[in-house]
mmCIF file of C-alpha atoms in Angstrom:
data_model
loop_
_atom_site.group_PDB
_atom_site.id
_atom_site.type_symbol
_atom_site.label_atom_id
_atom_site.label_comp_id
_atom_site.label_asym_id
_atom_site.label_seq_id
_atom_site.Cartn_x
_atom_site.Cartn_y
_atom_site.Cartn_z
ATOM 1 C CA UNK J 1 160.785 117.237 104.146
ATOM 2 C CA UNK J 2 159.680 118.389 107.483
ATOM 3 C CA UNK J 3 159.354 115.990 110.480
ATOM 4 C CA UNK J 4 156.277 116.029 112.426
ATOM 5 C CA UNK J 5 156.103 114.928 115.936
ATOM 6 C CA UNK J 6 152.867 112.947 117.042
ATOM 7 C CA UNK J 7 151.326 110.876 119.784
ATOM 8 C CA UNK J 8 151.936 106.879 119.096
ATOM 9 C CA UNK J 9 148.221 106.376 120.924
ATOM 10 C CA UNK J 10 145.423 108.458 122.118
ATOM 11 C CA UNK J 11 142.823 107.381 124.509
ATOM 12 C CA UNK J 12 139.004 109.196 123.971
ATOM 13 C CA UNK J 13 135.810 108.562 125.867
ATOM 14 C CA UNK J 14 133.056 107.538 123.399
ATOM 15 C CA UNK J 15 129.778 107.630 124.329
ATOM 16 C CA UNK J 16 127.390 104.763 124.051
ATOM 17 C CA UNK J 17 124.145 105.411 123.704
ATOM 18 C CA UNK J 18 121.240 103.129 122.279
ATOM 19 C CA UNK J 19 119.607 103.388 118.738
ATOM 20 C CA UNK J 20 115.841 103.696 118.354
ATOM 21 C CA UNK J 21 116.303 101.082 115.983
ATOM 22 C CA UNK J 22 118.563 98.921 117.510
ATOM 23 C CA UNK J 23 122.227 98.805 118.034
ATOM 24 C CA UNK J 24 124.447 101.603 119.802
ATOM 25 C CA UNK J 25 125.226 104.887 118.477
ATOM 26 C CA UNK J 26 128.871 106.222 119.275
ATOM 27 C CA UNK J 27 129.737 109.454 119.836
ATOM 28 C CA UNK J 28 133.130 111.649 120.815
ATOM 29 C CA UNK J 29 132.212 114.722 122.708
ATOM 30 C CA UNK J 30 135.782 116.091 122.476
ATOM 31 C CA UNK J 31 135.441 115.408 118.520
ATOM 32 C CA UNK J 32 132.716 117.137 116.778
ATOM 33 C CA UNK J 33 131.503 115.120 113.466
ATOM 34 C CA UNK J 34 133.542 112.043 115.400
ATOM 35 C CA UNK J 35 130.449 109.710 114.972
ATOM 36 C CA UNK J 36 129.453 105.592 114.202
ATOM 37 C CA UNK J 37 127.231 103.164 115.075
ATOM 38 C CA UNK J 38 126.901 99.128 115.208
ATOM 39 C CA UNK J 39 124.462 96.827 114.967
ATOM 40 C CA UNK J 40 126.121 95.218 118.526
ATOM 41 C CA UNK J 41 128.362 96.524 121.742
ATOM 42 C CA UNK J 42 131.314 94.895 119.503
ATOM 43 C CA UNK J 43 130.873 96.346 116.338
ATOM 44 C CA UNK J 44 130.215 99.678 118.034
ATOM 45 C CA UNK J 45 133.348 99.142 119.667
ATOM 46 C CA UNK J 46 135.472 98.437 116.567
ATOM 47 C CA UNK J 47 133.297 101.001 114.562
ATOM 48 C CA UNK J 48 134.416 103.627 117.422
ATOM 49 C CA UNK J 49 138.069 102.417 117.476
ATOM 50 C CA UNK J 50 138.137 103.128 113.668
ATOM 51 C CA UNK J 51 136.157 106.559 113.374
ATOM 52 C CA UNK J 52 138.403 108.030 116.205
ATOM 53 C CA UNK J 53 141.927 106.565 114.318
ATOM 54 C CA UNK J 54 141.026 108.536 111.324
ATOM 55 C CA UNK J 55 139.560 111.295 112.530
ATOM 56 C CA UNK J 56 142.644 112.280 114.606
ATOM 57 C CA UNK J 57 144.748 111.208 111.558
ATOM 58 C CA UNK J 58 142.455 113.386 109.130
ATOM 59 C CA UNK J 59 143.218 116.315 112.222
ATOM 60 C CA UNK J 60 146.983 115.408 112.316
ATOM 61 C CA UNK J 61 147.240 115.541 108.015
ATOM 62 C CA UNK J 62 145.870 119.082 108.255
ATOM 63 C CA UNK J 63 147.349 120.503 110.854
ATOM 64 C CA UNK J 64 144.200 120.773 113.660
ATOM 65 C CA UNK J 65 145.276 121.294 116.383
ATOM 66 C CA UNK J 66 144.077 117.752 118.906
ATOM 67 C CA UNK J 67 142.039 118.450 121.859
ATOM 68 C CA UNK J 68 142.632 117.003 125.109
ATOM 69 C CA UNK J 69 140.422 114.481 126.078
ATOM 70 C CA UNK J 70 137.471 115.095 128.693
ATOM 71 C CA UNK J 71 137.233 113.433 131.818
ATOM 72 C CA UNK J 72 134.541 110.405 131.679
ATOM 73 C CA UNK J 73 133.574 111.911 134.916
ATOM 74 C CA UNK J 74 132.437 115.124 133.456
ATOM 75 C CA UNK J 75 130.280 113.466 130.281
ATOM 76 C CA UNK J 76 126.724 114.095 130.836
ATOM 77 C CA UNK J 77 125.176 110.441 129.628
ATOM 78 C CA UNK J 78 121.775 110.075 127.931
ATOM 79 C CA UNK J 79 119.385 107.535 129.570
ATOM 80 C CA UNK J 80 120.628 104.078 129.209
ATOM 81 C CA UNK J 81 124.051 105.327 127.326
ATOM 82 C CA UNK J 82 127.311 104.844 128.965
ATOM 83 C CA UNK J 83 130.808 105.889 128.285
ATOM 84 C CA UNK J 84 133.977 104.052 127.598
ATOM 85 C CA UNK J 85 137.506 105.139 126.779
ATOM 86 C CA UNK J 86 138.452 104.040 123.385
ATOM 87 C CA UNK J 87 142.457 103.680 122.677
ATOM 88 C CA UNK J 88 144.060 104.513 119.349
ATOM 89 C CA UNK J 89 147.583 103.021 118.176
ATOM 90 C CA UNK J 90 148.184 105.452 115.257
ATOM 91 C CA UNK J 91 151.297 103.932 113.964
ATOM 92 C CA UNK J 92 149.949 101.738 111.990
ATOM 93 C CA UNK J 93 147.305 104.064 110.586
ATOM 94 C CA UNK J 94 149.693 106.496 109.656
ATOM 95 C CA UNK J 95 151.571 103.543 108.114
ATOM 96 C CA UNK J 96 148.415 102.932 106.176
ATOM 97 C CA UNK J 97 147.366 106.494 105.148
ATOM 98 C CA UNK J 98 151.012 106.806 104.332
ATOM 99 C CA UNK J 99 150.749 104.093 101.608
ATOM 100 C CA UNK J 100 147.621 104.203 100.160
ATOM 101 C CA UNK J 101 147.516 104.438 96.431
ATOM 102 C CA UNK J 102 146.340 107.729 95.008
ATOM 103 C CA UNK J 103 144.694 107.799 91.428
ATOM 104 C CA UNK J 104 147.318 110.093 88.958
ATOM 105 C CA UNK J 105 145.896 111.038 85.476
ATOM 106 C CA UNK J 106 148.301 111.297 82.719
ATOM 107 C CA UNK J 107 148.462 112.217 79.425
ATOM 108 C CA UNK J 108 151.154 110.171 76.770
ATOM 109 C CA UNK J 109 151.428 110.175 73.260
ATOM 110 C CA UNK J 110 149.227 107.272 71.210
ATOM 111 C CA UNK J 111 151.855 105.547 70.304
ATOM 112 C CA UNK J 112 153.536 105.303 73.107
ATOM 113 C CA UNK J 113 150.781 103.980 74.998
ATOM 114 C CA UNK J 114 149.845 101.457 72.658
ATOM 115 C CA UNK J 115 153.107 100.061 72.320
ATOM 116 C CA UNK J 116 153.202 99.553 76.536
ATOM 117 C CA UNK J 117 149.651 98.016 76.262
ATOM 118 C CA UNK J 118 151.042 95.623 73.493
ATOM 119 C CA UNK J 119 153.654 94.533 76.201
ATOM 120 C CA UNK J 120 151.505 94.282 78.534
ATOM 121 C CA UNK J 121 153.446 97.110 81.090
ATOM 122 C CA UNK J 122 151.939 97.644 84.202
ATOM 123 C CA UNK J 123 151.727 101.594 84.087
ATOM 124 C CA UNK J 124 151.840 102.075 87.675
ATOM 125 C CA UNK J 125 154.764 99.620 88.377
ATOM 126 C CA UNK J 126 156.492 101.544 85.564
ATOM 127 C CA UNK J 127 155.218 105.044 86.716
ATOM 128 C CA UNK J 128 156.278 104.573 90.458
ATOM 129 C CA UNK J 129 159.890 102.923 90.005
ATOM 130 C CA UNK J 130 160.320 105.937 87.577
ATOM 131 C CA UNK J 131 159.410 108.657 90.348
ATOM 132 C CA UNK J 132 161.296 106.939 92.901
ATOM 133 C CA UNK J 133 164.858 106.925 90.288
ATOM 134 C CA UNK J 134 164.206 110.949 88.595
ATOM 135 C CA UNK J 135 163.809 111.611 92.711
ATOM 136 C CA UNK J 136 166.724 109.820 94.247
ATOM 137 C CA UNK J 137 164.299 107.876 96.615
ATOM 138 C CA UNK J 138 163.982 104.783 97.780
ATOM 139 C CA UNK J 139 160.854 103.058 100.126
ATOM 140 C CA UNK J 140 163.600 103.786 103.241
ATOM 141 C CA UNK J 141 163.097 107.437 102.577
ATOM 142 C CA UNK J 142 159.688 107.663 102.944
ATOM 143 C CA UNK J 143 158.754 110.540 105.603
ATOM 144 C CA UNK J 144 160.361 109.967 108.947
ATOM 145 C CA UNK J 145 157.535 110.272 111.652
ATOM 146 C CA UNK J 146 158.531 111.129 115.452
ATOM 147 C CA UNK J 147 156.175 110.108 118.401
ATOM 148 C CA UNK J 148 156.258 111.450 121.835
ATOM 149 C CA UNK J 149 155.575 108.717 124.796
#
């Protein structure tokens, strides 16, 4: 399995600007399509905090290349916006994303699947112990991620 290196954190400026109908609309000039919005200056916050996190981890899973961020300094700011830097710990996204359960059809014989619902088997307890023996793997050998300081 190949290793990838990453950043552990990235830091962004986000641009505040005012709703028309209330609230703060967020925006990441450096991140096209990087956009939320809150009801309040802290939800905005958090909402920016967690649209940046997974839109550098959606650019990180695919391979996209992450741009450097702009100085605040050179942001042009709307009338009555502002802009704030915004600061990413991706471990424990990529901890998250990492983990999070992925829907599997499969196809087994009637029988077979009747007699497991009889005994009440949990299909994906049974399925994922079952990968993790035919594959000689263990929750230690999940993907080893590097991070550059």
């Amino acid at each position: 399995m190949d290793k990838k290196t990453y950043t552990a954190k990235y830091i962004y400026p986000a641009v505040f600007d005012p709703c028309e109908e209330g609230g703060y609309c967020v925006t990441f000039p450096d991140l096209p399509g990087c956009i939320t919005e809150g009801d309040t200056l802290e939800e905005a916050y958090e909402m920016a905090k967690e649209a940046l996190s997974l839109h550098l981890w959606g650019l990180e899973d695919d391979g996209d290349p992450i741009p450097k961020p702009t100085s605040p300094a050179d942001i042009k700011v709307p009338e009555g916006g502002f802009v704030s830097l915004i600061e990413v710990w991706m471990v424990p996204i990529r901890d998250k994303m990492a983990n999070k359960a992925v829907n599997k059809m499969l196809t087994l014989p009637r029988w077979l699947n009747d007699l497991a619902e009889e005994k009440q088997v949990n299909f994906s307890y049974v399925l994922q112990n079952a990968l993790k023996e035919y594959l000689g793997v263990s929750e230690v050998d999940k993907p080893i991620i590097k991070f550059e300081r």
